mmCIF file with all atom_site columns, C-alpha atoms and ligand atoms in Angstrom:
data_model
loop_
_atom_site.group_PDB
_atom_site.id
_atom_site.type_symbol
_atom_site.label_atom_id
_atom_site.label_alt_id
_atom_site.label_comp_id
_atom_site.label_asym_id
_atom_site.label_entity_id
_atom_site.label_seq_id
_atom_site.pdbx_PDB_ins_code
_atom_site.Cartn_x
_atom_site.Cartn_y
_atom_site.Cartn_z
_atom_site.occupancy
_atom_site.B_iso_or_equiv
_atom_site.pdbx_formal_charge
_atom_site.auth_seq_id
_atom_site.auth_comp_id
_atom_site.auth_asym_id
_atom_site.auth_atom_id
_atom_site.pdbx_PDB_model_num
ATOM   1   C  CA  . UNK A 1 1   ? 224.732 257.212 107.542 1.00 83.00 ? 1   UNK A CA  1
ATOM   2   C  CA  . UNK A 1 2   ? 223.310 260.273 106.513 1.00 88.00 ? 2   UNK A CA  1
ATOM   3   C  CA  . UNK A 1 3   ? 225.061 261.638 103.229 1.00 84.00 ? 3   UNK A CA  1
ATOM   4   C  CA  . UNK A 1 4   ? 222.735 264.231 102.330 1.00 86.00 ? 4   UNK A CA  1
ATOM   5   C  CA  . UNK A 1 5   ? 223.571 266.377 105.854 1.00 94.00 ? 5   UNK A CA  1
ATOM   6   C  CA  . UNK A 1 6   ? 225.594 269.658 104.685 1.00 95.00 ? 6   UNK A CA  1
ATOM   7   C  CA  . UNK A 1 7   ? 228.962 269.589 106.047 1.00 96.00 ? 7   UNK A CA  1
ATOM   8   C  CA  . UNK A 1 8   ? 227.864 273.173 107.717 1.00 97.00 ? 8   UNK A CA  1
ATOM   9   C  CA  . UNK A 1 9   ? 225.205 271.449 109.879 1.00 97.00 ? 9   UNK A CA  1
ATOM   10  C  CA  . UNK A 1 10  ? 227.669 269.043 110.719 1.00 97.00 ? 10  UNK A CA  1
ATOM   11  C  CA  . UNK A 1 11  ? 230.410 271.883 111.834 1.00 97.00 ? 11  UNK A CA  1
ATOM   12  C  CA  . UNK A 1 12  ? 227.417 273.334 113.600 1.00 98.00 ? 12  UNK A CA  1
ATOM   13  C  CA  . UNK A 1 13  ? 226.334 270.293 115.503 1.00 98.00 ? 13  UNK A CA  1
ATOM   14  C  CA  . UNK A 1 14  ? 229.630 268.763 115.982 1.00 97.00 ? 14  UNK A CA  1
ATOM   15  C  CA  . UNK A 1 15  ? 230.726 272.475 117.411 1.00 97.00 ? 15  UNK A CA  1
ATOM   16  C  CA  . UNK A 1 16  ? 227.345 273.663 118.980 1.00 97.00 ? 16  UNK A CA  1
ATOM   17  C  CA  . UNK A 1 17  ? 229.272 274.213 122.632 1.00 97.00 ? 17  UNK A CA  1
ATOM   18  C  CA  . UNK A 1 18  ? 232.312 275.964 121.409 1.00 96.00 ? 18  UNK A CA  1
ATOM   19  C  CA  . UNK A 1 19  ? 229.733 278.255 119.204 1.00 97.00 ? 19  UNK A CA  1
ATOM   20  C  CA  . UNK A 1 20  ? 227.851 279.144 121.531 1.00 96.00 ? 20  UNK A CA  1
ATOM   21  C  CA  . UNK A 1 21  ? 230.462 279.187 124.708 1.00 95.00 ? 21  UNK A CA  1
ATOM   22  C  CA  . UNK A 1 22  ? 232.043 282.473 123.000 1.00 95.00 ? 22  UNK A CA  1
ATOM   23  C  CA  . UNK A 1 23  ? 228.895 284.120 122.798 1.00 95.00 ? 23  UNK A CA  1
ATOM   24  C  CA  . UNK A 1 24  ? 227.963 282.866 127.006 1.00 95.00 ? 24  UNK A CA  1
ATOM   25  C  CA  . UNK A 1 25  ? 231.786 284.052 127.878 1.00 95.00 ? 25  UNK A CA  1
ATOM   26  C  CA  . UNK A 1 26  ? 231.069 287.765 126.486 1.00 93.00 ? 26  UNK A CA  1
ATOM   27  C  CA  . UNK A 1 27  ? 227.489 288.290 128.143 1.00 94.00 ? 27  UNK A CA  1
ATOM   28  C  CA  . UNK A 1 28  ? 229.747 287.383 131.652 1.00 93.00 ? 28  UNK A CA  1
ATOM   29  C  CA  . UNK A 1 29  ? 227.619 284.049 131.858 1.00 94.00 ? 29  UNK A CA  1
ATOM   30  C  CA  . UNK A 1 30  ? 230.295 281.591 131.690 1.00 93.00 ? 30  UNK A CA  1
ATOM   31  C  CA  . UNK A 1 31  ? 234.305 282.231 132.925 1.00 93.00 ? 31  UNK A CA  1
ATOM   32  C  CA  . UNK A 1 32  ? 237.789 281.446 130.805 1.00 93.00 ? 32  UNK A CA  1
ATOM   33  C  CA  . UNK A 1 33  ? 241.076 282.683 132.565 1.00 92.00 ? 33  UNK A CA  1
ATOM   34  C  CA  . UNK A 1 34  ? 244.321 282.669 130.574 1.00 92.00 ? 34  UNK A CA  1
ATOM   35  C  CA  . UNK A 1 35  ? 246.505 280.386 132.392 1.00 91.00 ? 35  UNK A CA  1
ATOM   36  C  CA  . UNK A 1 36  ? 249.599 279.040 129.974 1.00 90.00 ? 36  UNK A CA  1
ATOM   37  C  CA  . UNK A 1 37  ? 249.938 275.784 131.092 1.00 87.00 ? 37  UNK A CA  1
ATOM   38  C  CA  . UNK A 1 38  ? 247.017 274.596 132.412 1.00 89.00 ? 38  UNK A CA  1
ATOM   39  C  CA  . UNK A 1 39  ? 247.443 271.476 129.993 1.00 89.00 ? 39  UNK A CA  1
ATOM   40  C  CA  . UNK A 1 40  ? 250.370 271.477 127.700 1.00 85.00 ? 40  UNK A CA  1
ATOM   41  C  CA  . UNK A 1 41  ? 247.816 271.962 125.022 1.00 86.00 ? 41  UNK A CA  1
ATOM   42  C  CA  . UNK A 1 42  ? 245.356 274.786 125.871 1.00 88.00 ? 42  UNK A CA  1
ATOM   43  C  CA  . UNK A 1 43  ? 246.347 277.933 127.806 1.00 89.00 ? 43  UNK A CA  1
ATOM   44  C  CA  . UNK A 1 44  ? 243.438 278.080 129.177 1.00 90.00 ? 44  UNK A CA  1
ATOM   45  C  CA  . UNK A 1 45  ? 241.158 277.948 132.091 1.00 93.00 ? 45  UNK A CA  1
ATOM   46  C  CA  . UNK A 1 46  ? 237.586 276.743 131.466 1.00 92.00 ? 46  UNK A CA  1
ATOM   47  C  CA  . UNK A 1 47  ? 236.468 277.929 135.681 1.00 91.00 ? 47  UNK A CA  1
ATOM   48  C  CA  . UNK A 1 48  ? 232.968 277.773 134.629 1.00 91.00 ? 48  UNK A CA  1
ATOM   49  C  CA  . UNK A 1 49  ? 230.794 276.873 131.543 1.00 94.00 ? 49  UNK A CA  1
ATOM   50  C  CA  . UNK A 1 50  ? 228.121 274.692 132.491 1.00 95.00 ? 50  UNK A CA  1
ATOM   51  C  CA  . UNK A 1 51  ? 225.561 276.237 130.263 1.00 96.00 ? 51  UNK A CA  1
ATOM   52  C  CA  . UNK A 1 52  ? 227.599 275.175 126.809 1.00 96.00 ? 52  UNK A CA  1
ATOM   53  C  CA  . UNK A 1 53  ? 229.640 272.314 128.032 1.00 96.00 ? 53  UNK A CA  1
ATOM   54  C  CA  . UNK A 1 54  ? 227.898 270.283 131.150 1.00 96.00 ? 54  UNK A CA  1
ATOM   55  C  CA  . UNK A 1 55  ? 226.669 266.933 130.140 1.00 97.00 ? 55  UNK A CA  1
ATOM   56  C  CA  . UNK A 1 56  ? 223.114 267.751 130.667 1.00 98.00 ? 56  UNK A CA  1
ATOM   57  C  CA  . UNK A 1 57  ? 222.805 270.806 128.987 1.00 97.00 ? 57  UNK A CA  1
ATOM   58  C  CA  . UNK A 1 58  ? 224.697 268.713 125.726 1.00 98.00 ? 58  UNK A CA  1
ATOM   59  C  CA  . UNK A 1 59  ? 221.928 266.377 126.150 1.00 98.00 ? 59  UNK A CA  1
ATOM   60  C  CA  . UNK A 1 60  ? 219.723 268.811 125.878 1.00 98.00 ? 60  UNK A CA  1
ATOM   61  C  CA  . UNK A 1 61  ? 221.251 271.077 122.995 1.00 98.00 ? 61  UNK A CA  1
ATOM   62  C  CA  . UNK A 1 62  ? 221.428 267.766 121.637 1.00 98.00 ? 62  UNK A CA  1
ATOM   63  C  CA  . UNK A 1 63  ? 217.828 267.333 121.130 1.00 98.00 ? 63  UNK A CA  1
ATOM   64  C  CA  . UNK A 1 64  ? 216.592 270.507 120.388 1.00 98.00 ? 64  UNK A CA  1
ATOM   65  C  CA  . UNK A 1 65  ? 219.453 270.685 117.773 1.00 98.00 ? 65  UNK A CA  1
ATOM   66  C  CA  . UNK A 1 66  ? 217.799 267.095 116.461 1.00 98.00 ? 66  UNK A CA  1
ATOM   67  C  CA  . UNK A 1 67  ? 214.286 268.419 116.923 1.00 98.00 ? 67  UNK A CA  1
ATOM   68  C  CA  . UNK A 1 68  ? 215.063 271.763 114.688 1.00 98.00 ? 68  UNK A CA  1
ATOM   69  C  CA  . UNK A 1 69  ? 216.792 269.687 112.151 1.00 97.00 ? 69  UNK A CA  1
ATOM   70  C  CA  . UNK A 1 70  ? 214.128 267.132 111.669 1.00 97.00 ? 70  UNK A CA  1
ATOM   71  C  CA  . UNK A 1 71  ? 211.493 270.222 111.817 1.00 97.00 ? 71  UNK A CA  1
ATOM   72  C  CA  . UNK A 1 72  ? 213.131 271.665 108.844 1.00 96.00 ? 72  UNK A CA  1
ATOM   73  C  CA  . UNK A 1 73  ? 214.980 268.706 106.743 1.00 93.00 ? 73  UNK A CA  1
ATOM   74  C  CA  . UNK A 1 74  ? 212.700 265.882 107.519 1.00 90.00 ? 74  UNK A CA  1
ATOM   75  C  CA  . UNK A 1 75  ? 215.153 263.186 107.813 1.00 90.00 ? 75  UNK A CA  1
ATOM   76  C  CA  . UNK A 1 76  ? 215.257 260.775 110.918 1.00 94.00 ? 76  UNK A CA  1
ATOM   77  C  CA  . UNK A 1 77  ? 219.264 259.465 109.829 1.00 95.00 ? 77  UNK A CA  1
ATOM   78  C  CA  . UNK A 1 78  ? 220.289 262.983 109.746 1.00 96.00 ? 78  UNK A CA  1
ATOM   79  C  CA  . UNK A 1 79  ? 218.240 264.423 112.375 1.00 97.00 ? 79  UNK A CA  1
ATOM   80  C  CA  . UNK A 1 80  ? 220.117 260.877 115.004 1.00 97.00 ? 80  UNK A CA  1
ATOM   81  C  CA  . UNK A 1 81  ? 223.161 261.987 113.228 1.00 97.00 ? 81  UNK A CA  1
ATOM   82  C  CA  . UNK A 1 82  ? 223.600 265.500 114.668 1.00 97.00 ? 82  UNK A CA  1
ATOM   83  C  CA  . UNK A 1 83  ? 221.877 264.747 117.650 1.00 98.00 ? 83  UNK A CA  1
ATOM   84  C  CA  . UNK A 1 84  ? 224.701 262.544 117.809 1.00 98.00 ? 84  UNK A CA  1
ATOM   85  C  CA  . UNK A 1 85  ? 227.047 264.929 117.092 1.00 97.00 ? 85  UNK A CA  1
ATOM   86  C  CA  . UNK A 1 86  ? 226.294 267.524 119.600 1.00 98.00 ? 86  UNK A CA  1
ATOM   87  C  CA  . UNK A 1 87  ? 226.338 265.443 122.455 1.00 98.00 ? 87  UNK A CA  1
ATOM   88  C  CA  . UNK A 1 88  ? 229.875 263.702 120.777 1.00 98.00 ? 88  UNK A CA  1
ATOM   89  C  CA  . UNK A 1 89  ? 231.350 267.277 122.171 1.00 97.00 ? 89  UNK A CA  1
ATOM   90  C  CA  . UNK A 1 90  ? 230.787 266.305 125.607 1.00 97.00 ? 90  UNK A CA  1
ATOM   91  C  CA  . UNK A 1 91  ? 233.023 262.608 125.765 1.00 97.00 ? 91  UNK A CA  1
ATOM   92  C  CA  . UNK A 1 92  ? 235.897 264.349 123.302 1.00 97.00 ? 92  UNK A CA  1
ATOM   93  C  CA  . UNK A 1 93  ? 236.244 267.391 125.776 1.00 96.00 ? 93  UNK A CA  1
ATOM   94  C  CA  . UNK A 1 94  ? 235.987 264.848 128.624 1.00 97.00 ? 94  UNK A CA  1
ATOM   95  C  CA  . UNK A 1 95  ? 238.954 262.886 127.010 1.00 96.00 ? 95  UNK A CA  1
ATOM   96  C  CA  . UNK A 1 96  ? 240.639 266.133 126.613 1.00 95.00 ? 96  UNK A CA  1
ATOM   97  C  CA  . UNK A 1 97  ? 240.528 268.308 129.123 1.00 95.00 ? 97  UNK A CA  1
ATOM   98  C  CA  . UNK A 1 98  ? 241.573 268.103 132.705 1.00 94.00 ? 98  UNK A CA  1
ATOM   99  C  CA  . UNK A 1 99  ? 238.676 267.601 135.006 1.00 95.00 ? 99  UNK A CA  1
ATOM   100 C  CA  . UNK A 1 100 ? 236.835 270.447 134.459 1.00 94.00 ? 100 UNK A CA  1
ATOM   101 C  CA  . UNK A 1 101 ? 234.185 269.643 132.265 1.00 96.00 ? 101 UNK A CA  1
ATOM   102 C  CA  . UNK A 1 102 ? 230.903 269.737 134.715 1.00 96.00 ? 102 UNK A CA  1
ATOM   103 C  CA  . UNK A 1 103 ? 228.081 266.888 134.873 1.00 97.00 ? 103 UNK A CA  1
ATOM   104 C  CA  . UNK A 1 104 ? 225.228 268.772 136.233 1.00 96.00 ? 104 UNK A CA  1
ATOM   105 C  CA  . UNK A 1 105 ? 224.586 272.697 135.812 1.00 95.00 ? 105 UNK A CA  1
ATOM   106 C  CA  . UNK A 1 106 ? 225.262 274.000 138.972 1.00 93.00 ? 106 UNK A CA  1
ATOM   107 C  CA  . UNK A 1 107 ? 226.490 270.934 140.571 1.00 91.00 ? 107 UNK A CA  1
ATOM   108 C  CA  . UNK A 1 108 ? 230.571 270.202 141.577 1.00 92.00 ? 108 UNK A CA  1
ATOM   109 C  CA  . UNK A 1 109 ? 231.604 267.053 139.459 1.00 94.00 ? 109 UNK A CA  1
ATOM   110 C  CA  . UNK A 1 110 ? 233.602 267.670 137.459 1.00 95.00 ? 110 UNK A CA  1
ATOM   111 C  CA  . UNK A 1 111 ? 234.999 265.593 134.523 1.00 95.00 ? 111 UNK A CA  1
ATOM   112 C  CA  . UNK A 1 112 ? 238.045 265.550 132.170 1.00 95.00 ? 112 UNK A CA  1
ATOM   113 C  CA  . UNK A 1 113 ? 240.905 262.590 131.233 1.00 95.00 ? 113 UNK A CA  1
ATOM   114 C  CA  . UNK A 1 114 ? 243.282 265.048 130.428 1.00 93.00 ? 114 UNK A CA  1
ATOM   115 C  CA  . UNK A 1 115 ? 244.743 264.087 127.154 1.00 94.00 ? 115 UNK A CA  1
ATOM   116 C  CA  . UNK A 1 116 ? 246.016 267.614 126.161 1.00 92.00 ? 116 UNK A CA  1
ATOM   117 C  CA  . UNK A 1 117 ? 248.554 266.882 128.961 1.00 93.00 ? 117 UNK A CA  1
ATOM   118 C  CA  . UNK A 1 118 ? 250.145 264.553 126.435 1.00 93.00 ? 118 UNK A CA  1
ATOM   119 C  CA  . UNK A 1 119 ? 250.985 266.813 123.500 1.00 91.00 ? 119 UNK A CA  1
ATOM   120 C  CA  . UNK A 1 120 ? 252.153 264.132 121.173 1.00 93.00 ? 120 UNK A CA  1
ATOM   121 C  CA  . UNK A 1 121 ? 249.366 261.695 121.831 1.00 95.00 ? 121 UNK A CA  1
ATOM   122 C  CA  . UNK A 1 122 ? 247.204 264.764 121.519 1.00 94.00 ? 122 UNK A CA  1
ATOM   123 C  CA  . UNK A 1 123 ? 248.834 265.254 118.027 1.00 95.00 ? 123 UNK A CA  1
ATOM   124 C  CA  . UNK A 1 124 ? 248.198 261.958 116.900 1.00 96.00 ? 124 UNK A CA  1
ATOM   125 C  CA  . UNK A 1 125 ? 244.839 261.202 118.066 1.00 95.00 ? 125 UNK A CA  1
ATOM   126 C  CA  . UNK A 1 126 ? 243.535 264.757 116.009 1.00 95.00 ? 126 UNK A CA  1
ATOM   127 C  CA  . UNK A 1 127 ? 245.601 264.652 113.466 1.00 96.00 ? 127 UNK A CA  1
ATOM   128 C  CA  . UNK A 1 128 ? 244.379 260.766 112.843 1.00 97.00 ? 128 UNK A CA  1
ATOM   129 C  CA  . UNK A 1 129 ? 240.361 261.948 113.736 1.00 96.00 ? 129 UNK A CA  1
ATOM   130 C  CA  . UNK A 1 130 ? 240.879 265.007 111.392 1.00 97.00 ? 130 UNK A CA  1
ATOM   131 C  CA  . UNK A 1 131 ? 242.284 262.843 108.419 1.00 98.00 ? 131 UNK A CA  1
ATOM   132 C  CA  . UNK A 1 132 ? 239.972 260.447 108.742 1.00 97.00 ? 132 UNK A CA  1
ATOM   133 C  CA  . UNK A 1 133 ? 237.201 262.586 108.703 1.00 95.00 ? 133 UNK A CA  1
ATOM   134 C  CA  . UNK A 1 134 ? 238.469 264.730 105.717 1.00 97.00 ? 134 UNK A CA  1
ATOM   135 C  CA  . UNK A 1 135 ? 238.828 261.937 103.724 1.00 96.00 ? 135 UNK A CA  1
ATOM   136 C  CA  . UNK A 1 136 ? 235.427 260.220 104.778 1.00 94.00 ? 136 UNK A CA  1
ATOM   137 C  CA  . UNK A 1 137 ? 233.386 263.240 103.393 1.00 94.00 ? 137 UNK A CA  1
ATOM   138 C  CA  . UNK A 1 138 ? 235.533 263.643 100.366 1.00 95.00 ? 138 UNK A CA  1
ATOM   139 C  CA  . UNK A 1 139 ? 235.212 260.409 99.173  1.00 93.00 ? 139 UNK A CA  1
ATOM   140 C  CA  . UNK A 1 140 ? 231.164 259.832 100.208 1.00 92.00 ? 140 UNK A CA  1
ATOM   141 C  CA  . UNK A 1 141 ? 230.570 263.462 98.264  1.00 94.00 ? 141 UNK A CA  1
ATOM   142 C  CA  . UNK A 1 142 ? 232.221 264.102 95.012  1.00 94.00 ? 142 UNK A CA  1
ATOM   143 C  CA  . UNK A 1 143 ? 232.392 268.123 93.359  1.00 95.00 ? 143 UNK A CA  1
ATOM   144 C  CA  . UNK A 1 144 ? 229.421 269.874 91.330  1.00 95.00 ? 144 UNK A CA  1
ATOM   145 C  CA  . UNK A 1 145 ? 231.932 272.223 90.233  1.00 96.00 ? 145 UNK A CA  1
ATOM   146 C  CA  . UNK A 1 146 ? 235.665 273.958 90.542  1.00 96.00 ? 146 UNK A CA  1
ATOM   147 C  CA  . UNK A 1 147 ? 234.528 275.874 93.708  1.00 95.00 ? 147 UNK A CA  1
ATOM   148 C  CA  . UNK A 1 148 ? 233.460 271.893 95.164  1.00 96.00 ? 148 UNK A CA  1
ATOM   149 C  CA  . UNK A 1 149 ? 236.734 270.969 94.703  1.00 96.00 ? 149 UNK A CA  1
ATOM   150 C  CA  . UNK A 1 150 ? 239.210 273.817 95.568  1.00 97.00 ? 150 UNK A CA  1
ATOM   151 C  CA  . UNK A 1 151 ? 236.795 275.554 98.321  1.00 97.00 ? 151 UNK A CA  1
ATOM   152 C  CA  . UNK A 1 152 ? 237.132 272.103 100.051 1.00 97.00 ? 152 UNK A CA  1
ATOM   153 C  CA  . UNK A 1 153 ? 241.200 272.043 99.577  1.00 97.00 ? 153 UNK A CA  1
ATOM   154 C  CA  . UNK A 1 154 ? 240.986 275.682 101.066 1.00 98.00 ? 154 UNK A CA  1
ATOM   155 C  CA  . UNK A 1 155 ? 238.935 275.008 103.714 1.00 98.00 ? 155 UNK A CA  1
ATOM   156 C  CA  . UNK A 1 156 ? 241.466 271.648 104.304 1.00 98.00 ? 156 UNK A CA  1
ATOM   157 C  CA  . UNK A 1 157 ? 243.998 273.518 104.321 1.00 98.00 ? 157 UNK A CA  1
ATOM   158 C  CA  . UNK A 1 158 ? 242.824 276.843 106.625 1.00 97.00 ? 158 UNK A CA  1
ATOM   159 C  CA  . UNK A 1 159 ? 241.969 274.242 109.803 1.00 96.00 ? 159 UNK A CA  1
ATOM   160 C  CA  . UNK A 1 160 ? 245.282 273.020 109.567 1.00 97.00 ? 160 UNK A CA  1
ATOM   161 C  CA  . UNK A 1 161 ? 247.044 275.875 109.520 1.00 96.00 ? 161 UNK A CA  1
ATOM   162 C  CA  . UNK A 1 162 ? 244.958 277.383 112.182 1.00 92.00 ? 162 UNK A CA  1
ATOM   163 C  CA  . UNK A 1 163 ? 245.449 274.007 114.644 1.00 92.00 ? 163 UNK A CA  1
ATOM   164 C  CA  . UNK A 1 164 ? 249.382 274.222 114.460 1.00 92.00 ? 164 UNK A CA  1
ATOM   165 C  CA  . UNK A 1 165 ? 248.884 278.201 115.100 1.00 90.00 ? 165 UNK A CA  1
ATOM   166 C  CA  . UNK A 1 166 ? 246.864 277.509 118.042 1.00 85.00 ? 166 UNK A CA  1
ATOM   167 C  CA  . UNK A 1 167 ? 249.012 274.596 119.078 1.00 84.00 ? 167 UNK A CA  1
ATOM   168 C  CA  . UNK A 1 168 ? 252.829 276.396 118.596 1.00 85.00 ? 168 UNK A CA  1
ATOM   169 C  CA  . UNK A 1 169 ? 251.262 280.302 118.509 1.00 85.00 ? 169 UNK A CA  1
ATOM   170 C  CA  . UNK A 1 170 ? 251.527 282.533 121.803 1.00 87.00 ? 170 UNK A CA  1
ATOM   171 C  CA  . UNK A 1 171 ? 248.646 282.576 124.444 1.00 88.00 ? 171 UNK A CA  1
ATOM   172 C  CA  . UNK A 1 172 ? 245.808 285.407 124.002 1.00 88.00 ? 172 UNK A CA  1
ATOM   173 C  CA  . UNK A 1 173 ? 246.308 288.492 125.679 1.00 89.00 ? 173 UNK A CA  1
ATOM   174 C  CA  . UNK A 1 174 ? 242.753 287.939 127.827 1.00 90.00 ? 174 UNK A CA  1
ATOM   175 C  CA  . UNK A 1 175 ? 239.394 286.350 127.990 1.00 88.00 ? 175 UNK A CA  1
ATOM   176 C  CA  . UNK A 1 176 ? 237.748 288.798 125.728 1.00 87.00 ? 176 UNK A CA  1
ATOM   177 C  CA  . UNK A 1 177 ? 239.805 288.444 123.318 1.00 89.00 ? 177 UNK A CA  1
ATOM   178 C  CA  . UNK A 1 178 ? 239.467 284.651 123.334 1.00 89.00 ? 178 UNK A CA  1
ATOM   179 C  CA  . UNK A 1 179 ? 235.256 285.108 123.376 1.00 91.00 ? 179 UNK A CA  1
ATOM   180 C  CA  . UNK A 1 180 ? 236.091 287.517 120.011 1.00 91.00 ? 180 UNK A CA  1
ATOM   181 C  CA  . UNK A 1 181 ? 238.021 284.916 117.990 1.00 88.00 ? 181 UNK A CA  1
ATOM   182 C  CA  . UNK A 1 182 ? 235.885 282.220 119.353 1.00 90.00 ? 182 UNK A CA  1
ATOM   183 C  CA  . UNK A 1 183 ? 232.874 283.652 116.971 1.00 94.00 ? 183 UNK A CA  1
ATOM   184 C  CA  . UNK A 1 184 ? 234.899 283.407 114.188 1.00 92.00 ? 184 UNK A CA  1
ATOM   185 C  CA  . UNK A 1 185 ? 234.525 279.551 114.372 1.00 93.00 ? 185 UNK A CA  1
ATOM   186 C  CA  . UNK A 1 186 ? 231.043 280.840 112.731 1.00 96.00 ? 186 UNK A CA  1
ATOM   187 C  CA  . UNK A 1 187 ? 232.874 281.683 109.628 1.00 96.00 ? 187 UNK A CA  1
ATOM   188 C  CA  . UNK A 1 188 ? 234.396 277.986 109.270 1.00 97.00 ? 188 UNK A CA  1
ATOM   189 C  CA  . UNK A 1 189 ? 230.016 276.755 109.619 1.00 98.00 ? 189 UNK A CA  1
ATOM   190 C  CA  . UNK A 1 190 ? 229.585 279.394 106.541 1.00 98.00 ? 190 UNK A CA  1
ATOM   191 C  CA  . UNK A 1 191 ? 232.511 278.232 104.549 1.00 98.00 ? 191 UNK A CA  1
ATOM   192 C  CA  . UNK A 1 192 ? 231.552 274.358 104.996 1.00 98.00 ? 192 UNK A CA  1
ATOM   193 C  CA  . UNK A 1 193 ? 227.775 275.396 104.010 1.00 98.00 ? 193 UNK A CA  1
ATOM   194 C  CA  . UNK A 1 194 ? 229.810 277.103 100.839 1.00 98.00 ? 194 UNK A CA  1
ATOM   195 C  CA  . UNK A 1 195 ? 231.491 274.520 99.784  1.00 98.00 ? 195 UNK A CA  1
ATOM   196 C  CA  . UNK A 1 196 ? 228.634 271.553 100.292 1.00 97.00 ? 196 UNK A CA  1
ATOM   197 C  CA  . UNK A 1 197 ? 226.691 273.568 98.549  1.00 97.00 ? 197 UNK A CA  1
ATOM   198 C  CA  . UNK A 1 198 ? 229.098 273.198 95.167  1.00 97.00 ? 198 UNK A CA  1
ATOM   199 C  CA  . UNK A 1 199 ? 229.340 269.801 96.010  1.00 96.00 ? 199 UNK A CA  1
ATOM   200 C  CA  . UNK A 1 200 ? 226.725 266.337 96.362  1.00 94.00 ? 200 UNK A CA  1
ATOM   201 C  CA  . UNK A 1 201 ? 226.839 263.244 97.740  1.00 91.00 ? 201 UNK A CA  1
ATOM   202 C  CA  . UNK A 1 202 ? 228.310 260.314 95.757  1.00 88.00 ? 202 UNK A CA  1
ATOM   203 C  CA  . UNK A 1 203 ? 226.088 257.447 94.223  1.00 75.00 ? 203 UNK A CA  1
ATOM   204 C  CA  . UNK A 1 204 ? 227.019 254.272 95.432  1.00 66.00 ? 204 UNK A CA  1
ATOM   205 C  CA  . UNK A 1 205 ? 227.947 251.609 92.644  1.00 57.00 ? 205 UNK A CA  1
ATOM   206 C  CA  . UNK A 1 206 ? 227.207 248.051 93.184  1.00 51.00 ? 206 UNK A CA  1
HETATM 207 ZN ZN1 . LIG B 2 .   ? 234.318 272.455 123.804 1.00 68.82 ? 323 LIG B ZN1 1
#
């Protein structure tokens, strides 16, 4: 739909409410216990995050994020597209978590199908959604140079790793230290802007 969109900004919209929820969890704004086991998946405890992750503050990040990018880029597919994408965050943690994803800001609905209870569908479903992504921007861009190609293997290979470290790896210690390696998700935005940058989109033959 919109090949020309840097895989950063994509990262960045896609992630938009677990960028910014590390950031709302350090200034004492939003609340994460540790609590191994509250899904098989996450040891955490998402008590309260309505400013990042209720479903009308994602429609809202959603178009400001839209706004901005149209503002600066000028392109209505890619400006839908991560408009899109912010607000996707909102239905994948509702399929996800338990119910604890809220509707309104300060309201009690709460939301969440709880798929992370299921650790092997859980594998499957993001192991299939990563592949399939991968492989969907690999093969619409193609590499300017060597950095295109093995800073995009790298990169590959990096989320991987980190997903089975999170998935098998022990629980964090406490919530700051969750709201410190949550900014590092920043560095993954940077590295994708890195790499598209070495690479461009692929001209369609027909
Ligand atoms: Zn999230």
């Amino acid at each position: 739909m919109a090949p020309a969109v840097s895989l950063g900004t994509l990262f960045m919209a896609c992630q938009f409410a677990d960028l910014l929820w590390p950031t709302l969890v350090m200034l004492g704004l939003e609340i994460v216990e540790i609590d191994p086991g509250n899904t098989l998946v996450t040891p955490l405890n998402f008590v309260k995050y309505p400013y990042s992750h209720s479903l009308v503050m994602l429609l809202v990040w959603s178009m400001v994020f839209a706004l901005c990018y149209f503002a600066i880029r000028r392109g209505r597919a890619g400006a839908i597209t991560v408009g899109v994408l912010v607000f996707s965050h909102y239905i994948l943690d509702v399929i996800t978590h338990r119910p604890d994803m809220p509707v309104t800001i300060d309201g009690e609905t709460r939301l969440g199908m709880g798929l992370w209870n299921y650790p092997g569908t859980t594998l499957a479903t993001e192991s299939a959604m990563f592949i399939i992504g991968a492989t969907m921007y690999a093969s619409v861009t193609r590499e300017r140079d060597r950095i295109g190609k093995l800073g995009l293997s790298a990169l590959v290979a990096t989320l991987v790793a980190i997903y089975f470290a999170a998935l098998w790896g022990p629980p964090p210690p406490n919530s700051q230290s969750v709201a410190i390696a949550g900014h590092l998700s920043w560095l993954f935005v940077l590295w994708a802007y890195w790499v598209d940058r070495h690479r461009q989109p692929r001209v369609r033959r027909r």
